[in-house]
């Protein structure tokens, strides 16, 4: 009897360990559900209602590895010629890429919309994800400049240190959340 209970206990511990290491995969639809309700800064409508965000412009890659620098025994620390890359490990990241379409090509709120998307995602999804927010190609006259701003962590951080700007971003996020 002791052997049977010992065996079932070990089986339970293995199952518990497996359940703690398993994680849910994040999907495009989950990301869309997070961003769709963000309030437009100029209109009393959500980004989904204005067709600024759409599920088909979202990409999710949820890396199965435990971390970006895991040592899983494979040869990802070798270059194509099987030569060690001397401290430069190939990093694997889970990524979320959201493209958005401003309502007009001269939209003055494009950067603020992108910042709201980025902040909501960073607050809502696990930290294993690298978040990229960009304007859809060909939909804004200053898309290159706006994309550069949104992709620069230091610029984003500096923008969010501005209390007024942070307040506007929070209102866009919260306003949309009230509509759920």
Short mmCIF file of N, CA and C in Angstrom, two decimals:
data_model
loop_
_atom_site.label_atom_id
_atom_site.label_comp_id
_atom_site.label_asym_id
_atom_site.label_seq_id
_atom_site.Cartn_x
_atom_site.Cartn_y
_atom_site.Cartn_z
N UNK A 1 0.83 -1.19 0.00
CA UNK A 1 0.00 0.00 0.00
C UNK A 1 0.87 1.24 0.00
N UNK A 2 1.98 1.19 0.74
CA UNK A 2 2.88 2.35 0.81
C UNK A 2 3.48 2.63 -0.55
N UNK A 3 3.79 1.55 -1.29
CA UNK A 3 4.37 1.71 -2.62
C UNK A 3 3.37 2.34 -3.58
N UNK A 4 2.12 1.97 -3.50
CA UNK A 4 1.09 2.52 -4.38
C UNK A 4 0.87 4.00 -4.11
N UNK A 5 0.83 4.38 -2.81
CA UNK A 5 0.62 5.79 -2.49
C UNK A 5 1.86 6.61 -2.85
N UNK A 6 3.04 6.03 -2.70
CA UNK A 6 4.28 6.71 -3.09
C UNK A 6 4.30 6.96 -4.59
N UNK A 7 3.88 5.95 -5.35
CA UNK A 7 3.85 6.07 -6.81
C UNK A 7 2.86 7.14 -7.26
N UNK A 8 1.67 7.17 -6.65
CA UNK A 8 0.67 8.17 -7.05
C UNK A 8 1.12 9.56 -6.63
N UNK A 9 1.84 9.69 -5.51
CA UNK A 9 2.35 10.97 -5.07
C UNK A 9 3.38 11.50 -6.07
N UNK A 10 4.29 10.61 -6.51
CA UNK A 10 5.29 11.02 -7.50
C UNK A 10 4.63 11.46 -8.80
N UNK A 11 3.60 10.72 -9.22
CA UNK A 11 2.87 11.06 -10.44
C UNK A 11 2.20 12.43 -10.29
N UNK A 12 1.62 12.69 -9.12
CA UNK A 12 0.97 13.98 -8.85
C UNK A 12 2.00 15.11 -8.89
N UNK A 13 3.18 14.88 -8.31
CA UNK A 13 4.23 15.91 -8.31
C UNK A 13 4.69 16.22 -9.73
N UNK A 14 4.85 15.17 -10.57
CA UNK A 14 5.25 15.40 -11.96
C UNK A 14 4.18 16.20 -12.70
N UNK A 15 2.91 15.87 -12.49
CA UNK A 15 1.81 16.58 -13.13
C UNK A 15 1.79 18.03 -12.66
N UNK A 16 1.95 18.25 -11.36
CA UNK A 16 1.97 19.61 -10.82
C UNK A 16 3.12 20.40 -11.42
N UNK A 17 4.31 19.79 -11.49
CA UNK A 17 5.47 20.47 -12.08
C UNK A 17 5.20 20.84 -13.54
N UNK A 18 4.63 19.90 -14.28
CA UNK A 18 4.32 20.15 -15.69
C UNK A 18 3.32 21.29 -15.82
N UNK A 19 2.32 21.34 -14.95
CA UNK A 19 1.31 22.39 -15.01
C UNK A 19 1.89 23.75 -14.67
N UNK A 20 2.89 23.79 -13.80
CA UNK A 20 3.50 25.07 -13.45
C UNK A 20 4.42 25.58 -14.55
N UNK A 21 5.01 24.70 -15.33
CA UNK A 21 5.91 25.15 -16.38
C UNK A 21 5.17 25.40 -17.69
N UNK A 22 3.99 24.84 -17.86
CA UNK A 22 3.20 25.06 -19.06
C UNK A 22 2.60 26.45 -18.99
N UNK A 23 2.49 27.11 -20.15
CA UNK A 23 1.86 28.41 -20.18
C UNK A 23 0.95 28.49 -21.38
N UNK A 24 -0.05 29.33 -21.25
CA UNK A 24 -0.98 29.51 -22.35
C UNK A 24 -0.32 30.29 -23.47
N UNK A 25 -0.60 29.89 -24.68
CA UNK A 25 -0.09 30.60 -25.84
C UNK A 25 -1.00 31.80 -26.09
N UNK A 26 -0.40 32.93 -26.37
CA UNK A 26 -1.15 34.15 -26.68
C UNK A 26 -1.47 34.14 -28.17
N UNK A 27 -2.71 34.47 -28.52
CA UNK A 27 -3.12 34.43 -29.92
C UNK A 27 -3.39 35.82 -30.48
N UNK A 28 -3.51 35.90 -31.79
CA UNK A 28 -3.84 37.16 -32.47
C UNK A 28 -5.16 37.70 -31.94
N UNK A 29 -6.13 36.83 -31.76
CA UNK A 29 -7.45 37.28 -31.30
C UNK A 29 -7.40 37.84 -29.89
N UNK A 30 -6.55 37.27 -29.04
CA UNK A 30 -6.40 37.82 -27.69
C UNK A 30 -5.76 39.21 -27.73
N UNK A 31 -4.77 39.37 -28.59
CA UNK A 31 -4.13 40.69 -28.74
C UNK A 31 -5.15 41.68 -29.29
N UNK A 32 -5.93 41.28 -30.28
CA UNK A 32 -6.96 42.16 -30.84
C UNK A 32 -7.97 42.56 -29.76
N UNK A 33 -8.36 41.62 -28.92
CA UNK A 33 -9.29 41.95 -27.85
C UNK A 33 -8.71 42.97 -26.87
N UNK A 34 -7.41 42.95 -26.69
CA UNK A 34 -6.76 43.91 -25.80
C UNK A 34 -6.78 45.32 -26.41
N UNK A 35 -6.48 45.44 -27.71
CA UNK A 35 -6.31 46.76 -28.31
C UNK A 35 -7.57 47.35 -28.94
N UNK A 36 -8.55 46.53 -29.23
CA UNK A 36 -9.73 46.99 -29.96
C UNK A 36 -10.53 48.05 -29.24
N UNK A 37 -10.50 48.05 -27.91
CA UNK A 37 -11.34 48.96 -27.13
C UNK A 37 -10.64 50.26 -26.74
N UNK A 38 -9.42 50.47 -27.19
CA UNK A 38 -8.74 51.73 -26.90
C UNK A 38 -9.54 52.85 -27.56
N UNK A 39 -9.75 53.92 -26.81
CA UNK A 39 -10.50 55.08 -27.28
C UNK A 39 -9.63 55.93 -28.20
N UNK A 40 -10.18 56.40 -29.31
CA UNK A 40 -9.48 57.34 -30.17
C UNK A 40 -9.33 58.66 -29.41
N UNK A 41 -8.18 59.33 -29.50
CA UNK A 41 -7.98 60.57 -28.74
C UNK A 41 -8.85 61.74 -29.23
N UNK A 42 -9.36 61.67 -30.46
CA UNK A 42 -10.14 62.79 -31.00
C UNK A 42 -11.63 62.49 -31.14
N UNK A 43 -11.99 61.22 -31.16
CA UNK A 43 -13.38 60.84 -31.42
C UNK A 43 -13.91 59.97 -30.28
N UNK A 44 -15.22 60.00 -30.05
CA UNK A 44 -15.80 59.17 -28.98
C UNK A 44 -16.04 57.73 -29.45
N UNK A 45 -15.08 57.21 -30.20
CA UNK A 45 -15.17 55.85 -30.75
C UNK A 45 -13.90 55.09 -30.42
N UNK A 46 -14.00 53.76 -30.49
CA UNK A 46 -12.83 52.93 -30.25
C UNK A 46 -12.01 52.79 -31.53
N UNK A 47 -10.78 52.32 -31.38
CA UNK A 47 -9.93 52.10 -32.55
C UNK A 47 -10.52 51.04 -33.47
N UNK A 48 -11.21 50.07 -32.91
CA UNK A 48 -11.88 49.07 -33.74
C UNK A 48 -13.01 49.71 -34.54
N UNK A 49 -13.83 50.53 -33.90
CA UNK A 49 -14.96 51.16 -34.59
C UNK A 49 -14.49 52.04 -35.74
N UNK A 50 -13.32 52.66 -35.59
CA UNK A 50 -12.77 53.52 -36.64
C UNK A 50 -11.94 52.74 -37.66
N UNK A 51 -11.84 51.42 -37.47
CA UNK A 51 -11.06 50.55 -38.35
C UNK A 51 -9.56 50.90 -38.33
N UNK A 52 -9.10 51.44 -37.21
CA UNK A 52 -7.68 51.77 -37.03
C UNK A 52 -6.90 50.50 -36.71
N UNK A 53 -7.50 49.61 -35.93
CA UNK A 53 -6.87 48.31 -35.65
C UNK A 53 -7.76 47.20 -36.22
N UNK A 54 -7.08 46.20 -36.78
CA UNK A 54 -7.77 45.05 -37.36
C UNK A 54 -6.94 43.81 -37.05
N UNK A 55 -7.62 42.71 -36.84
CA UNK A 55 -6.94 41.46 -36.48
C UNK A 55 -5.94 41.04 -37.55
N UNK A 56 -6.24 41.29 -38.82
CA UNK A 56 -5.34 40.84 -39.88
C UNK A 56 -4.01 41.63 -39.92
N UNK A 57 -3.91 42.72 -39.14
CA UNK A 57 -2.67 43.48 -39.07
C UNK A 57 -1.87 43.17 -37.79
N UNK A 58 -2.22 42.09 -37.14
CA UNK A 58 -1.54 41.68 -35.91
C UNK A 58 -0.82 40.37 -36.15
N UNK A 59 0.43 40.31 -35.69
CA UNK A 59 1.23 39.08 -35.77
C UNK A 59 1.70 38.72 -34.37
N UNK A 60 1.61 37.44 -34.02
CA UNK A 60 2.07 36.97 -32.72
C UNK A 60 2.98 35.78 -32.95
N UNK A 61 4.16 35.82 -32.33
CA UNK A 61 5.05 34.67 -32.31
C UNK A 61 5.34 34.39 -30.85
N UNK A 62 4.79 33.31 -30.34
CA UNK A 62 4.96 32.96 -28.93
C UNK A 62 5.99 31.84 -28.84
N UNK A 63 7.23 32.21 -28.59
CA UNK A 63 8.35 31.27 -28.51
C UNK A 63 8.09 30.23 -27.43
N UNK A 64 8.34 28.97 -27.76
CA UNK A 64 8.08 27.88 -26.82
C UNK A 64 9.17 27.74 -25.76
N UNK A 65 10.36 28.31 -26.01
CA UNK A 65 11.44 28.20 -25.05
C UNK A 65 11.14 28.92 -23.76
N UNK A 66 11.88 28.62 -22.71
CA UNK A 66 11.61 29.21 -21.40
C UNK A 66 12.01 30.67 -21.32
N UNK A 67 13.10 31.05 -22.00
CA UNK A 67 13.53 32.44 -21.93
C UNK A 67 14.32 32.78 -23.18
N UNK A 68 14.63 34.06 -23.32
CA UNK A 68 15.34 34.52 -24.52
C UNK A 68 16.75 33.95 -24.59
N UNK A 69 17.36 33.67 -23.46
CA UNK A 69 18.73 33.18 -23.50
C UNK A 69 18.87 31.79 -22.92
N UNK A 70 17.88 30.94 -23.12
CA UNK A 70 17.95 29.62 -22.53
C UNK A 70 19.05 28.79 -23.15
N UNK A 71 19.60 27.91 -22.36
CA UNK A 71 20.63 27.00 -22.86
C UNK A 71 19.96 25.65 -23.00
N UNK A 72 19.39 25.42 -24.17
CA UNK A 72 18.59 24.21 -24.36
C UNK A 72 19.36 23.08 -25.02
N UNK A 73 20.66 23.26 -25.18
CA UNK A 73 21.46 22.17 -25.71
C UNK A 73 21.54 22.14 -27.22
N UNK A 74 20.78 23.00 -27.92
CA UNK A 74 20.90 22.98 -29.37
C UNK A 74 22.06 23.87 -29.79
N UNK A 75 22.31 23.95 -31.08
CA UNK A 75 23.48 24.66 -31.58
C UNK A 75 23.19 26.10 -31.94
N UNK A 76 22.28 26.77 -31.21
CA UNK A 76 21.98 28.13 -31.57
C UNK A 76 23.06 29.12 -31.16
N UNK A 77 24.11 28.66 -30.48
CA UNK A 77 25.22 29.53 -30.16
C UNK A 77 26.37 29.37 -31.17
N UNK A 78 26.11 28.69 -32.28
CA UNK A 78 27.09 28.53 -33.35
C UNK A 78 26.58 29.30 -34.56
N UNK A 79 27.53 29.87 -35.33
CA UNK A 79 27.08 30.52 -36.57
C UNK A 79 26.90 29.44 -37.64
N UNK A 80 26.58 29.85 -38.86
CA UNK A 80 26.29 28.90 -39.93
C UNK A 80 27.43 27.95 -40.24
N UNK A 81 28.67 28.30 -39.86
CA UNK A 81 29.83 27.46 -40.13
C UNK A 81 30.23 26.63 -38.91
N UNK A 82 29.32 26.51 -37.93
CA UNK A 82 29.58 25.78 -36.69
C UNK A 82 30.75 26.36 -35.90
N UNK A 83 30.94 27.67 -35.99
CA UNK A 83 31.97 28.36 -35.22
C UNK A 83 31.27 29.10 -34.08
N UNK A 84 31.77 28.96 -32.85
CA UNK A 84 31.12 29.66 -31.73
C UNK A 84 31.05 31.17 -32.00
N UNK A 85 29.94 31.78 -31.57
CA UNK A 85 29.75 33.20 -31.83
C UNK A 85 30.29 34.07 -30.71
N UNK A 86 31.11 33.53 -29.85
CA UNK A 86 31.81 34.24 -28.78
C UNK A 86 30.91 35.19 -28.00
N UNK A 87 30.07 34.62 -27.17
CA UNK A 87 29.24 35.43 -26.29
C UNK A 87 28.00 36.00 -26.94
N UNK A 88 27.86 35.87 -28.23
CA UNK A 88 26.68 36.40 -28.91
C UNK A 88 25.73 35.25 -29.20
N UNK A 89 24.91 34.94 -28.21
CA UNK A 89 23.93 33.87 -28.42
C UNK A 89 22.79 34.38 -29.28
N UNK A 90 22.31 33.52 -30.11
CA UNK A 90 21.12 33.83 -30.88
C UNK A 90 19.96 33.85 -29.89
N UNK A 91 19.30 34.99 -29.75
CA UNK A 91 18.23 35.12 -28.78
C UNK A 91 16.89 34.81 -29.43
N UNK A 92 16.07 34.16 -28.66
CA UNK A 92 14.73 33.83 -29.12
C UNK A 92 13.75 34.62 -28.27
N UNK A 93 12.89 35.37 -28.92
CA UNK A 93 11.90 36.17 -28.21
C UNK A 93 10.51 35.83 -28.68
N UNK A 94 9.57 35.95 -27.78
CA UNK A 94 8.17 35.96 -28.18
C UNK A 94 7.89 37.40 -28.62
N UNK A 95 7.18 37.57 -29.70
CA UNK A 95 6.94 38.91 -30.22
C UNK A 95 5.47 39.12 -30.55
N UNK A 96 5.06 40.37 -30.42
CA UNK A 96 3.75 40.83 -30.86
C UNK A 96 4.01 42.04 -31.73
N UNK A 97 3.48 42.00 -32.93
CA UNK A 97 3.61 43.14 -33.86
C UNK A 97 2.20 43.59 -34.23
N UNK A 98 1.91 44.84 -33.94
CA UNK A 98 0.61 45.41 -34.26
C UNK A 98 0.82 46.56 -35.22
N UNK A 99 0.18 46.48 -36.36
CA UNK A 99 0.16 47.60 -37.30
C UNK A 99 -1.20 48.26 -37.16
N UNK A 100 -1.22 49.58 -37.33
CA UNK A 100 -2.49 50.28 -37.27
C UNK A 100 -2.60 51.23 -38.45
N UNK A 101 -3.84 51.58 -38.78
CA UNK A 101 -4.13 52.42 -39.94
C UNK A 101 -4.76 53.72 -39.45
N UNK A 102 -4.04 54.83 -39.50
CA UNK A 102 -4.64 56.11 -39.10
C UNK A 102 -5.87 56.41 -39.97
N UNK A 103 -6.80 57.19 -39.42
CA UNK A 103 -8.04 57.47 -40.14
C UNK A 103 -7.82 58.29 -41.41
N UNK A 104 -6.79 59.14 -41.39
CA UNK A 104 -6.45 59.94 -42.58
C UNK A 104 -4.93 59.96 -42.73
N UNK A 105 -4.41 60.17 -43.94
CA UNK A 105 -2.95 60.15 -44.16
C UNK A 105 -2.18 61.25 -43.42
N UNK A 106 -2.87 62.30 -42.98
CA UNK A 106 -2.20 63.39 -42.26
C UNK A 106 -2.57 63.40 -40.78
N UNK A 107 -3.04 62.30 -40.26
CA UNK A 107 -3.53 62.22 -38.88
C UNK A 107 -2.46 62.71 -37.90
N UNK A 108 -2.80 63.76 -37.17
CA UNK A 108 -1.84 64.33 -36.21
C UNK A 108 -1.76 63.51 -34.92
N UNK A 109 -2.67 62.58 -34.76
CA UNK A 109 -2.72 61.76 -33.54
C UNK A 109 -2.06 60.40 -33.71
N UNK A 110 -1.42 60.16 -34.83
CA UNK A 110 -0.85 58.84 -35.11
C UNK A 110 0.14 58.39 -34.03
N UNK A 111 1.01 59.29 -33.61
CA UNK A 111 1.99 58.91 -32.59
C UNK A 111 1.30 58.60 -31.27
N UNK A 112 0.31 59.40 -30.91
CA UNK A 112 -0.42 59.17 -29.66
C UNK A 112 -1.20 57.85 -29.71
N UNK A 113 -1.79 57.54 -30.85
CA UNK A 113 -2.49 56.26 -31.00
C UNK A 113 -1.50 55.11 -30.85
N UNK A 114 -0.36 55.21 -31.53
CA UNK A 114 0.67 54.17 -31.43
C UNK A 114 1.18 54.00 -30.01
N UNK A 115 1.37 55.12 -29.32
CA UNK A 115 1.83 55.09 -27.94
C UNK A 115 0.78 54.42 -27.04
N UNK A 116 -0.49 54.71 -27.27
CA UNK A 116 -1.56 54.09 -26.49
C UNK A 116 -1.59 52.58 -26.73
N UNK A 117 -1.43 52.17 -27.97
CA UNK A 117 -1.39 50.73 -28.29
C UNK A 117 -0.22 50.06 -27.57
N UNK A 118 0.95 50.67 -27.65
CA UNK A 118 2.15 50.10 -27.04
C UNK A 118 2.00 49.98 -25.53
N UNK A 119 1.51 51.04 -24.89
CA UNK A 119 1.37 51.03 -23.43
C UNK A 119 0.35 49.98 -23.00
N UNK A 120 -0.78 49.92 -23.67
CA UNK A 120 -1.81 48.93 -23.30
C UNK A 120 -1.27 47.51 -23.43
N UNK A 121 -0.54 47.25 -24.51
CA UNK A 121 0.04 45.91 -24.69
C UNK A 121 1.06 45.60 -23.61
N UNK A 122 1.96 46.55 -23.33
CA UNK A 122 2.99 46.31 -22.32
C UNK A 122 2.39 46.07 -20.95
N UNK A 123 1.25 46.70 -20.68
CA UNK A 123 0.58 46.51 -19.39
C UNK A 123 -0.25 45.24 -19.34
N UNK A 124 -0.59 44.68 -20.49
CA UNK A 124 -1.56 43.59 -20.54
C UNK A 124 -1.01 42.21 -20.83
N UNK A 125 0.15 42.12 -21.48
CA UNK A 125 0.66 40.80 -21.86
C UNK A 125 1.92 40.47 -21.07
N UNK A 126 2.27 39.20 -21.00
CA UNK A 126 3.46 38.80 -20.24
C UNK A 126 4.73 39.48 -20.75
N UNK A 127 5.66 39.68 -19.85
CA UNK A 127 6.90 40.40 -20.18
C UNK A 127 7.82 39.63 -21.13
N UNK A 128 7.51 38.37 -21.43
CA UNK A 128 8.34 37.60 -22.37
C UNK A 128 8.20 38.14 -23.79
N UNK A 129 7.21 38.98 -24.04
CA UNK A 129 6.95 39.49 -25.39
C UNK A 129 7.68 40.80 -25.66
N UNK A 130 8.28 40.85 -26.83
CA UNK A 130 8.82 42.10 -27.37
C UNK A 130 7.68 42.68 -28.21
N UNK A 131 7.30 43.91 -27.90
CA UNK A 131 6.15 44.54 -28.56
C UNK A 131 6.63 45.54 -29.60
N UNK A 132 6.08 45.43 -30.81
CA UNK A 132 6.35 46.37 -31.89
C UNK A 132 5.01 46.93 -32.36
N UNK A 133 4.93 48.25 -32.43
CA UNK A 133 3.73 48.92 -32.93
C UNK A 133 4.17 49.82 -34.07
N UNK A 134 3.52 49.67 -35.21
CA UNK A 134 3.88 50.45 -36.40
C UNK A 134 2.65 50.85 -37.18
N UNK A 135 2.81 51.93 -37.95
CA UNK A 135 1.76 52.33 -38.88
C UNK A 135 1.81 51.40 -40.09
N UNK A 136 0.64 51.01 -40.57
CA UNK A 136 0.57 50.16 -41.76
C UNK A 136 1.23 50.89 -42.94
N UNK A 137 2.01 50.16 -43.71
CA UNK A 137 2.73 50.73 -44.86
C UNK A 137 1.78 51.49 -45.78
N UNK A 138 2.20 52.71 -46.15
CA UNK A 138 1.48 53.50 -47.13
C UNK A 138 0.22 54.19 -46.64
N UNK A 139 0.01 54.25 -45.33
CA UNK A 139 -1.25 54.83 -44.83
C UNK A 139 -1.08 56.17 -44.13
N UNK A 140 0.16 56.68 -44.02
CA UNK A 140 0.39 57.96 -43.35
C UNK A 140 1.59 58.65 -43.98
N UNK A 141 1.49 59.97 -44.12
CA UNK A 141 2.57 60.71 -44.78
C UNK A 141 3.88 60.69 -43.99
N UNK A 142 3.80 60.53 -42.66
CA UNK A 142 5.01 60.53 -41.82
C UNK A 142 5.24 59.17 -41.16
N UNK A 143 4.82 58.10 -41.83
CA UNK A 143 4.89 56.78 -41.20
C UNK A 143 6.31 56.41 -40.77
N UNK A 144 7.32 56.76 -41.57
CA UNK A 144 8.70 56.40 -41.21
C UNK A 144 9.10 57.09 -39.90
N UNK A 145 8.82 58.38 -39.78
CA UNK A 145 9.19 59.12 -38.57
C UNK A 145 8.42 58.63 -37.36
N UNK A 146 7.12 58.38 -37.52
CA UNK A 146 6.30 57.90 -36.40
C UNK A 146 6.76 56.51 -35.98
N UNK A 147 7.00 55.63 -36.94
CA UNK A 147 7.47 54.28 -36.62
C UNK A 147 8.81 54.32 -35.89
N UNK A 148 9.66 55.23 -36.29
CA UNK A 148 10.97 55.37 -35.63
C UNK A 148 10.78 55.79 -34.17
N UNK A 149 9.87 56.74 -33.94
CA UNK A 149 9.58 57.17 -32.56
C UNK A 149 9.02 56.04 -31.74
N UNK A 150 8.05 55.32 -32.29
CA UNK A 150 7.40 54.24 -31.55
C UNK A 150 8.34 53.06 -31.28
N UNK A 151 9.35 52.89 -32.12
CA UNK A 151 10.30 51.80 -31.95
C UNK A 151 11.48 52.13 -31.05
N UNK A 152 11.60 53.38 -30.65
CA UNK A 152 12.72 53.83 -29.82
C UNK A 152 12.30 53.82 -28.35
N UNK A 153 12.82 52.87 -27.59
CA UNK A 153 12.43 52.72 -26.19
C UNK A 153 12.68 53.99 -25.37
N UNK A 154 13.79 54.66 -25.65
CA UNK A 154 14.12 55.88 -24.90
C UNK A 154 13.13 57.00 -25.20
N UNK A 155 12.72 57.14 -26.46
CA UNK A 155 11.73 58.17 -26.81
C UNK A 155 10.38 57.85 -26.17
N UNK A 156 10.01 56.58 -26.20
CA UNK A 156 8.74 56.17 -25.58
C UNK A 156 8.79 56.47 -24.08
N UNK A 157 9.89 56.10 -23.44
CA UNK A 157 10.05 56.34 -22.00
C UNK A 157 9.97 57.84 -21.69
N UNK A 158 10.66 58.64 -22.50
CA UNK A 158 10.63 60.09 -22.29
C UNK A 158 9.22 60.65 -22.47
N UNK A 159 8.51 60.17 -23.47
CA UNK A 159 7.14 60.63 -23.71
C UNK A 159 6.26 60.32 -22.51
N UNK A 160 6.43 59.14 -21.93
CA UNK A 160 5.60 58.73 -20.82
C UNK A 160 5.97 59.42 -19.50
N UNK A 161 7.13 60.08 -19.48
CA UNK A 161 7.50 60.87 -18.31
C UNK A 161 6.75 62.21 -18.29
N UNK A 162 6.20 62.60 -19.43
CA UNK A 162 5.39 63.80 -19.54
C UNK A 162 4.01 63.50 -18.93
N UNK A 163 3.70 64.14 -17.80
CA UNK A 163 2.46 63.81 -17.08
C UNK A 163 1.22 64.05 -17.93
N UNK A 164 1.19 65.12 -18.70
CA UNK A 164 0.03 65.41 -19.53
C UNK A 164 -0.16 64.32 -20.59
N UNK A 165 0.92 63.97 -21.27
CA UNK A 165 0.85 62.94 -22.31
C UNK A 165 0.44 61.59 -21.72
N UNK A 166 1.02 61.24 -20.58
CA UNK A 166 0.66 59.99 -19.91
C UNK A 166 -0.82 60.00 -19.53
N UNK A 167 -1.32 61.15 -19.09
CA UNK A 167 -2.74 61.27 -18.75
C UNK A 167 -3.63 61.03 -19.95
N UNK A 168 -3.24 61.57 -21.11
CA UNK A 168 -4.02 61.36 -22.33
C UNK A 168 -4.00 59.88 -22.72
N UNK A 169 -2.83 59.26 -22.67
CA UNK A 169 -2.71 57.83 -22.98
C UNK A 169 -3.60 57.01 -22.04
N UNK A 170 -3.53 57.32 -20.75
CA UNK A 170 -4.34 56.57 -19.78
C UNK A 170 -5.83 56.76 -20.04
N UNK A 171 -6.25 57.97 -20.41
CA UNK A 171 -7.67 58.19 -20.73
C UNK A 171 -8.09 57.40 -21.96
N UNK A 172 -7.22 57.32 -22.97
CA UNK A 172 -7.54 56.52 -24.16
C UNK A 172 -7.71 55.05 -23.78
N UNK A 173 -6.83 54.56 -22.94
CA UNK A 173 -6.88 53.15 -22.53
C UNK A 173 -8.08 52.90 -21.63
N UNK A 174 -8.29 53.77 -20.63
CA UNK A 174 -9.38 53.59 -19.69
C UNK A 174 -10.73 53.82 -20.34
N UNK A 175 -10.83 54.82 -21.21
CA UNK A 175 -12.08 55.11 -21.90
C UNK A 175 -12.55 53.92 -22.68
N UNK A 176 -11.60 53.29 -23.37
CA UNK A 176 -11.94 52.10 -24.12
C UNK A 176 -12.32 50.95 -23.22
N UNK A 177 -11.68 50.88 -22.05
CA UNK A 177 -11.98 49.79 -21.14
C UNK A 177 -13.40 49.92 -20.58
N UNK A 178 -13.90 51.14 -20.43
CA UNK A 178 -15.25 51.35 -19.92
C UNK A 178 -16.30 50.86 -20.91
N UNK A 179 -15.92 50.78 -22.20
CA UNK A 179 -16.86 50.40 -23.22
C UNK A 179 -16.99 48.88 -23.36
N UNK A 180 -16.16 48.12 -22.69
CA UNK A 180 -16.19 46.65 -22.83
C UNK A 180 -17.48 46.07 -22.32
#
